[in-house]
Amino acid sequence: MESQIHKIHQQLRNKEITCTKLIQDRLDLLKSNTHNTVNSLLETLALGLAEKVDARIENGEDISLLEGIPFGIKDVYMLQGTLATASSDLLKNYKSPYTATAIQKLLDAGAIPLVKENCDSFGHGSSSENTIFGAVKNAANTDLVGGGSSGGSAVNVAKDFTVFSIGGDTGGSIRQPAGYNNVFGFKPTYGRVSRFGLMAYASSTDCVGPITTSIEDIRLVLNVMSGKDVKDQTSYSSESISASAVLNADEIKTVGYFKNFIETDAIDPEIKSDFLASIEKIKATGIQVKELDFFEADTLVSAYYTLAMAETASNLSRLDGTNYGQRIEGENLKDTYSITRSENFSEETKRRIVGGNQVLSQGFSDEIYLKGLNLRNQIAENFEKDFKEVDIILSPVTPNKPPKIGDSLKDPLAMYLSDAYTVGFSLGQLPTLTIPQGTATGLQITAAKNNDELVLKFANFLKDTI
Ligand code: GLN
């Protein structure tokens, strides 16, 4: 699909539409939508910014590419003066005192935020059902989940309510809902985009990334958001990815895939055969394809959830109703903490806090947490070895198609296993992209650390190949 950003930019410059009309139309679509994608609308802010863009165009001033382009923000980002609820009771009235770096960069580029988007509470989930705003419904079939945790963001992009949305990906939360709703979703190399102002879930894998309807729009938004930030010590500076660089994939000679992701009973037979058919088409272009050995899916899922739960238990400990959160008074301070947290966190979030505190507790941390860290190192070493042999790793995004609304809530373990193909790349901190091609829930293209450009190159190559 062509770039929506370029298309709308031209329409604005040629005065085929006004920015105010563009923004009003999208706000109306968001307001009347029945997919539960909206936590709060940023109507006054958006229309005020649109007026300024229109004035500049009327004055004959040149506008930059992102100026006036409407976008959505997963409701785990700070945008000063607006609600940031994390789809939770605990923060349902919390207003951001500052703005996240990535969002500020988009504002500085002139993009217009329309909406804070529904998601799994604190990023905890794979279906966007763990939310106080009602389950997000899939863009194509409203009986199915929107995916998670950035479900509202993916559905908004798929339905054209936003031109792009900013999701957050800790273990797959951009890539999986992108796959479930047939759009593009990119998790950059860890640290390429500053995490400052993204509510921390698991700090060692949290990533900021775009969801769009084209590869070009991923490139444009990524370039704007990337860069070192003094407020995030894990961020690093990177070169902009040029339009011409991603058009030539000649340097990609070898593609690998994990045998055990495919040769398992846990994968939907149609996803399996579609994936293997895509592999055949890639081979037919002369690219060499290698089967790779990797950790079993349940080992990956266990390692990820052990570490993610430990990190989230620690990160969420600050939410006790004192500095943050809807406080419920008890008999004494301890009671107040306990009631505030028991009443205001969801079942899923509490499961993770309890699990995480167990993992970190004295007597267990050597046995569980350190084992998780050790596995993570082995996974990273495995990737280093693989990327000496192959340029790209291709995989399905999910083992199965999106479940019906309600099913994941009944079976959390099944929900955790739906992350089997995404969490490994998160633990490796690798750049990885979902494209809406190849299988019913898309394909995932991954490259070595800091090789984000190569991922986009291969995605462009696959556009015409499969
Ligand atoms: N589904 C995974 C989890 O619940 C990933 C979530 C995410 O990336 N935020 O941890």
Short mmCIF file of C-alpha atoms and ligand atoms in Angstrom, two decimals:
data_model
loop_
_atom_site.label_atom_id
_atom_site.label_comp_id
_atom_site.label_asym_id
_atom_site.label_seq_id
_atom_site.Cartn_x
_atom_site.Cartn_y
_atom_site.Cartn_z
CA MET A 1 0.00 0.00 0.00
CA GLU A 2 1.16 3.54 -0.75
CA SER A 3 2.26 5.94 1.94
CA GLN A 4 -0.70 7.65 3.57
CA ILE A 5 1.60 10.34 4.95
CA HIS A 6 2.86 11.38 1.49
CA LYS A 7 -0.66 11.22 0.07
CA ILE A 8 -2.25 13.41 2.75
CA HIS A 9 0.72 15.78 2.70
CA GLN A 10 0.11 16.40 -1.01
CA GLN A 11 -3.62 16.87 -0.46
CA LEU A 12 -2.94 19.47 2.24
CA ARG A 13 -0.37 21.32 0.15
CA ASN A 14 -2.59 21.31 -2.94
CA LYS A 15 -5.47 22.58 -0.78
CA GLU A 16 -7.64 19.61 -1.77
CA ILE A 17 -8.57 19.33 1.91
CA THR A 18 -8.13 21.56 4.91
CA CYS A 19 -6.35 20.21 7.95
CA THR A 20 -9.36 21.10 10.10
CA LYS A 21 -11.64 18.94 7.95
CA LEU A 22 -9.12 16.11 7.92
CA ILE A 23 -8.87 16.15 11.72
CA GLN A 24 -12.62 16.63 12.30
CA ASP A 25 -13.48 13.69 10.02
CA ARG A 26 -11.09 11.38 11.84
CA LEU A 27 -12.34 12.54 15.24
CA ASP A 28 -15.90 11.79 14.12
CA LEU A 29 -14.89 8.32 12.98
CA LEU A 30 -13.15 7.66 16.29
CA LYS A 31 -16.11 8.97 18.27
CA SER A 32 -18.69 6.80 16.53
CA ASN A 33 -16.56 3.65 16.31
CA THR A 34 -17.79 0.48 17.96
CA HIS A 35 -14.42 -1.30 18.27
CA ASN A 36 -13.66 0.21 21.71
CA THR A 37 -10.41 1.76 20.53
CA VAL A 38 -10.74 5.10 22.30
CA ASN A 39 -9.84 5.83 25.93
CA SER A 40 -9.95 9.59 25.49
CA LEU A 41 -10.21 11.95 22.54
CA LEU A 42 -7.88 14.94 22.26
CA GLU A 43 -10.43 17.01 20.40
CA THR A 44 -9.60 20.54 21.56
CA LEU A 45 -5.87 20.04 21.26
CA ALA A 46 -6.13 18.45 17.80
CA LEU A 47 -8.49 21.05 16.34
CA GLY A 48 -6.36 23.88 17.74
CA LEU A 49 -3.25 22.46 16.07
CA ALA A 50 -5.15 21.90 12.80
CA GLU A 51 -6.18 25.54 12.71
CA LYS A 52 -2.55 26.58 12.92
CA VAL A 53 -1.57 24.28 10.05
CA ASP A 54 -4.40 25.70 7.92
CA ALA A 55 -3.26 29.25 8.69
CA ARG A 56 0.26 28.41 7.57
CA ILE A 57 -0.98 26.87 4.32
CA GLU A 58 -3.24 29.89 3.71
CA ASN A 59 -0.20 32.15 4.25
CA GLY A 60 1.60 30.33 1.47
CA GLU A 61 4.11 28.78 3.90
CA ASP A 62 5.58 25.39 3.10
CA ILE A 63 4.59 22.61 5.49
CA SER A 64 6.82 19.69 6.39
CA LEU A 65 5.91 16.08 5.70
CA LEU A 66 4.37 15.19 9.05
CA GLU A 67 2.68 18.53 9.60
CA GLY A 68 -1.06 18.08 10.09
CA ILE A 69 -0.93 14.26 9.94
CA PRO A 70 -3.32 12.76 12.52
CA PHE A 71 -2.02 10.00 14.77
CA GLY A 72 -3.00 7.92 17.78
CA ILE A 73 -1.14 7.21 21.01
CA LYS A 74 -1.41 4.04 23.08
CA ASP A 75 -2.67 5.08 26.51
CA VAL A 76 0.61 4.31 28.25
CA TYR A 77 2.40 7.42 27.01
CA MET A 78 2.66 10.81 28.66
CA LEU A 79 1.24 13.79 26.80
CA GLN A 80 1.29 16.78 29.09
CA GLY A 81 -2.10 17.79 30.46
CA THR A 82 -3.98 14.78 29.05
CA LEU A 83 -5.18 11.61 30.74
CA ALA A 84 -2.75 8.69 30.83
CA THR A 85 -4.76 5.80 32.24
CA ALA A 86 -2.86 2.66 31.15
CA SER A 87 -6.44 1.36 30.75
CA SER A 88 -6.51 0.88 34.53
CA ASP A 89 -8.75 1.88 37.41
CA LEU A 90 -5.65 2.90 39.32
CA LEU A 91 -4.76 5.69 36.89
CA LYS A 92 -8.16 6.42 35.42
CA ASN A 93 -7.98 10.08 36.50
CA TYR A 94 -4.22 10.53 36.16
CA LYS A 95 -3.04 13.43 34.00
CA SER A 96 0.43 13.48 32.45
CA PRO A 97 2.64 16.18 33.96
CA TYR A 98 5.06 16.03 30.99
CA THR A 99 5.35 14.63 27.46
CA ALA A 100 7.18 11.48 26.34
CA THR A 101 10.26 12.19 24.21
CA ALA A 102 9.03 10.18 21.20
CA ILE A 103 5.66 11.93 21.27
CA GLN A 104 7.32 15.35 21.68
CA LYS A 105 9.41 14.69 18.59
CA LEU A 106 6.26 13.92 16.61
CA LEU A 107 4.61 17.09 17.92
CA ASP A 108 7.71 19.08 16.97
CA ALA A 109 7.44 17.62 13.46
CA GLY A 110 3.86 18.92 13.30
CA ALA A 111 1.92 15.65 13.60
CA ILE A 112 -1.44 15.98 15.37
CA PRO A 113 -2.43 13.61 18.21
CA LEU A 114 -6.12 12.63 18.12
CA VAL A 115 -6.61 9.96 20.71
CA LYS A 116 -5.26 8.01 23.66
CA GLU A 117 -5.86 4.41 22.61
CA ASN A 118 -7.27 1.42 24.43
CA CYS A 119 -4.80 -1.34 25.32
CA ASP A 120 -4.19 -4.07 27.87
CA SER A 121 -3.73 -2.49 31.26
CA PHE A 122 -0.03 -1.52 31.72
CA GLY A 123 0.73 -3.56 28.57
CA HIS A 124 -0.22 -6.78 30.36
CA GLY A 125 -1.87 -8.98 27.80
CA SER A 126 -2.13 -10.26 24.25
CA SER A 127 -5.76 -9.49 23.44
CA SER A 128 -6.66 -5.98 24.71
CA GLU A 129 -9.33 -7.46 26.94
CA ASN A 130 -7.49 -6.59 30.14
CA THR A 131 -8.84 -3.02 30.16
CA ILE A 132 -11.46 -1.00 32.00
CA PHE A 133 -12.69 0.43 28.69
CA GLY A 134 -14.11 -2.81 27.25
CA ALA A 135 -12.41 -5.34 24.97
CA VAL A 136 -10.99 -3.95 21.74
CA LYS A 137 -12.70 -5.60 18.76
CA ASN A 138 -10.78 -6.81 15.74
CA ALA A 139 -10.84 -4.54 12.67
CA ALA A 140 -12.01 -7.32 10.34
CA ASN A 141 -14.33 -9.33 12.60
CA THR A 142 -15.83 -7.84 15.75
CA ASP A 143 -16.29 -11.27 17.38
CA LEU A 144 -12.51 -11.57 17.55
CA VAL A 145 -9.99 -9.80 19.75
CA GLY A 146 -8.02 -6.82 18.51
CA GLY A 147 -4.80 -8.36 19.80
CA GLY A 148 -2.60 -6.89 22.44
CA SER A 149 -1.46 -5.10 24.15
CA SER A 150 -1.52 -2.24 21.58
CA GLY A 151 -4.90 -3.44 20.23
CA GLY A 152 -6.65 -0.06 20.03
CA SER A 153 -3.70 1.37 18.11
CA ALA A 154 -3.63 -1.44 15.53
CA VAL A 155 -7.41 -1.35 14.99
CA ASN A 156 -7.40 2.45 14.59
CA VAL A 157 -4.77 2.20 11.87
CA ALA A 158 -6.47 -0.76 10.16
CA LYS A 159 -9.82 1.10 10.11
CA ASP A 160 -8.17 4.33 8.89
CA PHE A 161 -9.23 6.22 12.01
CA THR A 162 -5.61 7.31 12.48
CA VAL A 163 -2.91 7.57 9.80
CA PHE A 164 -0.43 5.98 12.17
CA SER A 165 -0.39 5.07 15.83
CA ILE A 166 2.37 4.75 18.38
CA GLY A 167 2.26 1.43 20.18
CA GLY A 168 4.53 -0.02 22.83
CA ASP A 169 6.18 -3.43 22.51
CA THR A 170 7.64 -5.35 25.44
CA GLY A 171 7.12 -8.89 24.20
CA GLY A 172 5.13 -8.49 21.00
CA SER A 173 2.53 -5.84 21.72
CA ILE A 174 3.07 -3.93 18.48
CA ARG A 175 3.77 -6.91 16.21
CA GLN A 176 0.98 -9.23 17.36
CA PRO A 177 -1.96 -6.79 17.09
CA ALA A 178 -0.51 -5.54 13.77
CA GLY A 179 -0.63 -9.16 12.61
CA TYR A 180 -4.18 -9.72 13.90
CA ASN A 181 -5.42 -6.60 12.05
CA ASN A 182 -3.35 -6.83 8.85
CA VAL A 183 -1.20 -3.74 9.19
CA PHE A 184 2.51 -3.03 9.64
CA GLY A 185 3.97 -2.83 13.14
CA PHE A 186 7.62 -2.21 13.95
CA LYS A 187 9.60 -2.83 17.11
CA PRO A 188 12.93 -1.07 16.59
CA THR A 189 16.21 -2.17 18.13
CA TYR A 190 15.96 -1.61 21.89
CA GLY A 191 17.17 1.93 22.65
CA ARG A 192 16.79 3.37 19.15
CA VAL A 193 13.77 5.34 20.38
CA SER A 194 13.80 6.87 23.86
CA ARG A 195 11.48 5.25 26.41
CA PHE A 196 11.22 8.43 28.46
CA GLY A 197 7.52 9.03 29.12
CA LEU A 198 6.42 5.49 28.28
CA MET A 199 5.07 3.89 31.45
CA ALA A 200 7.54 1.17 32.33
CA TYR A 201 6.37 -2.45 32.05
CA ALA A 202 9.58 -4.49 31.64
CA SER A 203 12.27 -1.83 31.22
CA SER A 204 14.83 -4.16 29.64
CA THR A 205 12.60 -4.95 26.65
CA ASP A 206 10.14 -1.99 26.45
CA CYS A 207 10.25 -0.38 22.98
CA VAL A 208 8.42 2.49 21.32
CA GLY A 209 7.33 1.85 17.72
CA PRO A 210 4.93 2.79 14.92
CA ILE A 211 1.91 0.97 13.49
CA THR A 212 1.09 2.01 9.90
CA THR A 213 -0.39 0.86 6.59
CA SER A 214 2.89 1.06 4.64
CA ILE A 215 6.62 0.43 5.02
CA GLU A 216 7.35 4.00 3.93
CA ASP A 217 5.26 5.37 6.80
CA ILE A 218 7.14 3.13 9.26
CA ARG A 219 10.38 4.64 7.94
CA LEU A 220 9.15 8.23 8.18
CA VAL A 221 7.78 7.95 11.72
CA LEU A 222 10.75 5.92 12.95
CA ASN A 223 13.20 8.53 11.66
CA VAL A 224 11.39 11.28 13.52
CA MET A 225 11.25 9.39 16.84
CA SER A 226 14.79 7.91 16.85
CA GLY A 227 17.80 9.32 18.64
CA LYS A 228 19.75 9.57 21.85
CA ASP A 229 17.91 11.18 24.75
CA VAL A 230 19.62 12.31 27.95
CA LYS A 231 16.48 11.26 29.80
CA ASP A 232 16.90 7.60 28.79
CA GLN A 233 20.38 6.25 29.38
CA THR A 234 19.66 3.16 27.28
CA SER A 235 18.91 5.25 24.18
CA TYR A 236 21.50 5.68 21.45
CA SER A 237 21.98 7.85 18.38
CA SER A 238 21.33 6.35 14.97
CA GLU A 239 21.45 7.47 11.37
CA SER A 240 18.27 8.35 9.56
CA ILE A 241 17.13 5.63 7.15
CA SER A 242 16.89 7.11 3.65
CA ALA A 243 14.09 6.39 1.17
CA SER A 244 16.54 5.09 -1.42
CA ALA A 245 18.42 2.83 1.03
CA VAL A 246 15.39 0.65 1.69
CA LEU A 247 14.64 0.08 -1.98
CA ASN A 248 17.62 -2.13 -2.69
CA ALA A 249 17.80 -5.53 -1.00
CA ASP A 250 20.70 -6.96 -3.02
CA GLU A 251 22.85 -7.40 0.08
CA ILE A 252 20.34 -9.90 1.51
CA LYS A 253 21.65 -13.28 0.42
CA THR A 254 20.52 -15.62 3.18
CA VAL A 255 17.32 -15.94 5.19
CA GLY A 256 16.83 -18.28 8.13
CA TYR A 257 13.84 -19.63 9.95
CA PHE A 258 13.43 -21.55 13.17
CA LYS A 259 12.52 -25.15 12.37
CA ASN A 260 10.91 -25.78 15.74
CA PHE A 261 8.53 -22.79 15.35
CA ILE A 262 7.07 -24.56 12.32
CA GLU A 263 7.44 -28.25 13.13
CA THR A 264 5.10 -28.27 16.11
CA ASP A 265 1.51 -29.25 16.77
CA ALA A 266 0.91 -25.87 18.38
CA ILE A 267 0.84 -24.03 15.04
CA ASP A 268 -2.36 -23.60 13.03
CA PRO A 269 -2.00 -25.84 9.92
CA GLU A 270 -2.94 -23.01 7.56
CA ILE A 271 -0.39 -20.61 9.08
CA LYS A 272 2.21 -23.36 8.77
CA SER A 273 1.52 -24.14 5.11
CA ASP A 274 1.26 -20.45 4.18
CA PHE A 275 4.56 -19.77 5.91
CA LEU A 276 6.28 -22.64 4.08
CA ALA A 277 4.79 -21.43 0.78
CA SER A 278 6.30 -17.98 1.44
CA ILE A 279 9.66 -19.63 2.09
CA GLU A 280 9.43 -21.41 -1.28
CA LYS A 281 8.73 -18.11 -3.05
CA ILE A 282 11.76 -16.54 -1.38
CA LYS A 283 13.93 -19.49 -2.43
CA ALA A 284 12.70 -19.06 -6.02
CA THR A 285 14.30 -15.58 -6.10
CA GLY A 286 17.73 -17.11 -5.54
CA ILE A 287 18.00 -16.22 -1.86
CA GLN A 288 19.41 -19.06 0.20
CA VAL A 289 17.14 -20.28 2.99
CA LYS A 290 18.55 -22.00 6.10
CA GLU A 291 16.72 -23.90 8.79
CA LEU A 292 17.93 -22.81 12.22
CA ASP A 293 17.79 -24.43 15.65
CA PHE A 294 16.29 -22.40 18.46
CA PHE A 295 14.90 -22.72 21.96
CA GLU A 296 11.51 -24.36 22.34
CA ALA A 297 8.60 -21.94 22.39
CA ASP A 298 7.65 -22.74 26.00
CA THR A 299 11.24 -22.10 27.14
CA LEU A 300 11.12 -18.68 25.47
CA VAL A 301 7.73 -17.88 26.94
CA SER A 302 8.84 -18.99 30.43
CA ALA A 303 12.07 -16.96 30.28
CA TYR A 304 10.21 -13.89 29.06
CA TYR A 305 7.41 -14.06 31.61
CA THR A 306 9.82 -14.74 34.48
CA LEU A 307 11.79 -11.58 33.68
CA ALA A 308 8.83 -9.45 32.58
CA MET A 309 6.88 -10.25 35.75
CA ALA A 310 9.91 -9.49 37.94
CA GLU A 311 10.44 -6.15 36.21
CA THR A 312 6.78 -5.15 36.26
CA ALA A 313 6.40 -6.02 39.96
CA SER A 314 9.28 -3.68 40.64
CA ASN A 315 8.14 -0.93 38.25
CA LEU A 316 4.55 -0.91 39.49
CA SER A 317 5.53 -0.79 43.16
CA ARG A 318 5.40 3.02 42.96
CA LEU A 319 1.67 2.90 42.21
CA ASP A 320 0.36 2.79 45.76
CA GLY A 321 -2.01 5.76 45.91
CA THR A 322 0.58 8.06 47.48
CA ASN A 323 2.22 9.83 44.57
CA TYR A 324 0.23 8.14 41.86
CA GLY A 325 -3.09 6.48 41.58
CA GLN A 326 -6.62 6.45 42.82
CA ARG A 327 -6.15 6.23 46.60
CA ILE A 328 -8.58 4.24 48.71
CA GLU A 329 -8.19 5.05 52.42
CA GLY A 330 -7.80 2.15 54.84
CA GLU A 331 -7.44 1.95 58.64
CA ASN A 332 -3.73 2.75 58.47
CA LEU A 333 -1.03 3.36 55.85
CA LYS A 334 -0.31 -0.29 55.18
CA ASP A 335 -4.00 -0.98 54.83
CA THR A 336 -4.34 1.97 52.45
CA TYR A 337 -1.59 0.63 50.19
CA SER A 338 -3.09 -2.79 50.21
CA ILE A 339 -6.70 -1.76 49.50
CA THR A 340 -5.63 0.76 46.87
CA ARG A 341 -3.64 -1.86 44.98
CA SER A 342 -6.05 -4.77 45.48
CA GLU A 343 -9.09 -2.82 44.33
CA ASN A 344 -7.50 -0.87 41.48
CA PHE A 345 -5.27 -3.38 39.69
CA SER A 346 -6.85 -5.95 37.34
CA GLU A 347 -6.67 -9.69 37.96
CA GLU A 348 -4.04 -10.06 35.23
CA THR A 349 -1.86 -7.27 36.60
CA LYS A 350 -2.10 -8.70 40.13
CA ARG A 351 -1.16 -12.14 38.81
CA ARG A 352 2.01 -10.59 37.39
CA ILE A 353 2.86 -8.59 40.50
CA VAL A 354 2.46 -11.65 42.71
CA GLY A 355 4.43 -13.81 40.26
CA GLY A 356 7.14 -11.16 39.90
CA ASN A 357 7.58 -10.67 43.64
CA GLN A 358 7.84 -14.43 44.07
CA VAL A 359 10.53 -14.56 41.37
CA LEU A 360 12.53 -11.83 43.12
CA SER A 361 12.03 -12.94 46.70
CA GLN A 362 14.83 -14.18 48.93
CA GLY A 363 15.31 -17.89 48.59
CA PHE A 364 13.76 -18.00 45.13
CA SER A 365 15.64 -15.39 43.13
CA ASP A 366 18.72 -17.58 42.55
CA GLU A 367 16.56 -20.46 41.55
CA ILE A 368 14.20 -18.53 39.26
CA TYR A 369 15.28 -14.98 38.40
CA LEU A 370 18.97 -15.73 37.80
CA LYS A 371 18.01 -18.76 35.76
CA GLY A 372 15.82 -16.49 33.61
CA LEU A 373 18.71 -14.06 33.12
CA ASN A 374 21.00 -16.90 32.22
CA LEU A 375 18.56 -18.17 29.60
CA ARG A 376 18.28 -14.67 28.22
CA ASN A 377 22.06 -14.57 27.72
CA GLN A 378 21.94 -17.90 25.95
CA ILE A 379 19.16 -16.61 23.68
CA ALA A 380 21.24 -13.52 22.83
CA GLU A 381 24.29 -15.70 22.07
CA ASN A 382 22.15 -17.90 19.86
CA PHE A 383 21.04 -14.84 17.86
CA GLU A 384 24.65 -13.66 17.51
CA LYS A 385 25.61 -17.03 16.11
CA ASP A 386 22.61 -17.09 13.75
CA PHE A 387 23.29 -13.65 12.34
CA LYS A 388 26.78 -14.78 11.37
CA GLU A 389 25.06 -17.24 9.04
CA VAL A 390 21.93 -15.41 7.88
CA ASP A 391 21.01 -11.79 7.12
CA ILE A 392 17.36 -12.04 8.11
CA ILE A 393 15.25 -14.35 10.27
CA LEU A 394 11.71 -14.84 9.07
CA SER A 395 8.94 -16.25 11.24
CA PRO A 396 5.18 -16.25 11.57
CA VAL A 397 3.94 -13.59 13.99
CA THR A 398 1.63 -15.89 15.94
CA PRO A 399 1.02 -19.63 16.03
CA ASN A 400 -2.73 -19.11 15.71
CA LYS A 401 -5.37 -16.78 14.34
CA PRO A 402 -7.01 -14.23 16.68
CA PRO A 403 -9.16 -15.86 19.35
CA LYS A 404 -12.79 -15.02 20.06
CA ILE A 405 -13.41 -12.28 22.60
CA GLY A 406 -13.62 -13.95 26.05
CA ASP A 407 -11.46 -17.01 25.32
CA SER A 408 -8.10 -15.59 26.48
CA LEU A 409 -9.55 -14.41 29.78
CA LYS A 410 -10.59 -17.98 30.57
CA ASP A 411 -7.13 -19.38 29.85
CA PRO A 412 -4.19 -17.07 30.68
CA LEU A 413 -1.63 -19.79 29.98
CA ALA A 414 -2.92 -20.20 26.41
CA MET A 415 -2.70 -16.43 26.07
CA TYR A 416 0.93 -16.43 27.22
CA LEU A 417 1.72 -19.14 24.65
CA SER A 418 0.28 -16.98 21.87
CA ASP A 419 3.43 -14.83 22.36
CA ALA A 420 5.67 -17.79 21.45
CA TYR A 421 7.11 -16.23 18.28
CA THR A 422 7.50 -12.64 19.43
CA VAL A 423 9.07 -12.77 22.92
CA GLY A 424 12.42 -14.29 21.85
CA PHE A 425 13.22 -11.32 19.60
CA SER A 426 12.28 -8.97 22.46
CA LEU A 427 14.70 -10.71 24.82
CA GLY A 428 17.34 -10.34 22.12
CA GLN A 429 16.46 -6.60 21.79
CA LEU A 430 16.37 -7.03 17.99
CA PRO A 431 14.63 -4.90 15.34
CA THR A 432 11.58 -6.76 14.09
CA LEU A 433 8.64 -5.93 11.85
CA THR A 434 5.23 -7.43 11.19
CA ILE A 435 4.10 -7.23 7.58
CA PRO A 436 0.50 -8.07 6.61
CA GLN A 437 1.53 -10.72 4.09
CA GLY A 438 2.36 -14.40 3.89
CA THR A 439 0.07 -15.86 6.59
CA ALA A 440 -3.33 -14.94 8.04
CA THR A 441 -1.55 -13.05 10.84
CA GLY A 442 1.38 -11.81 8.77
CA LEU A 443 5.10 -12.45 8.79
CA GLN A 444 7.77 -11.22 11.16
CA ILE A 445 11.06 -9.96 9.69
CA THR A 446 14.00 -9.72 12.10
CA ALA A 447 17.61 -8.58 11.68
CA ALA A 448 20.64 -8.29 13.95
CA LYS A 449 20.79 -5.48 16.53
CA ASN A 450 20.95 -1.96 15.01
CA ASN A 451 20.12 -3.33 11.55
CA ASP A 452 16.67 -1.72 11.43
CA GLU A 453 17.35 -0.56 7.88
CA LEU A 454 17.87 -4.14 6.69
CA VAL A 455 14.45 -5.12 8.07
CA LEU A 456 12.76 -2.41 6.00
CA LYS A 457 14.78 -3.39 2.92
CA PHE A 458 13.61 -6.98 3.15
CA ALA A 459 10.02 -5.88 3.76
CA ASN A 460 10.14 -3.87 0.53
CA PHE A 461 11.62 -6.83 -1.29
CA LEU A 462 8.85 -9.13 -0.03
CA LYS A 463 6.17 -6.70 -1.23
CA ASP A 464 6.70 -7.96 -4.76
CA THR A 465 7.90 -11.46 -3.91
CA ILE A 466 5.10 -13.09 -1.93
N1 GLN B 1 1.68 -10.21 25.57
C1 GLN B 1 2.94 -9.92 26.19
C2 GLN B 1 2.75 -9.69 27.67
O1 GLN B 1 1.63 -9.65 28.13
C3 GLN B 1 3.56 -8.73 25.55
C4 GLN B 1 2.99 -7.45 26.03
C5 GLN B 1 3.72 -6.26 25.55
O2 GLN B 1 4.54 -6.34 24.64
N2 GLN B 1 3.44 -5.14 26.21
O3 GLN B 1 3.70 -9.52 28.37
#
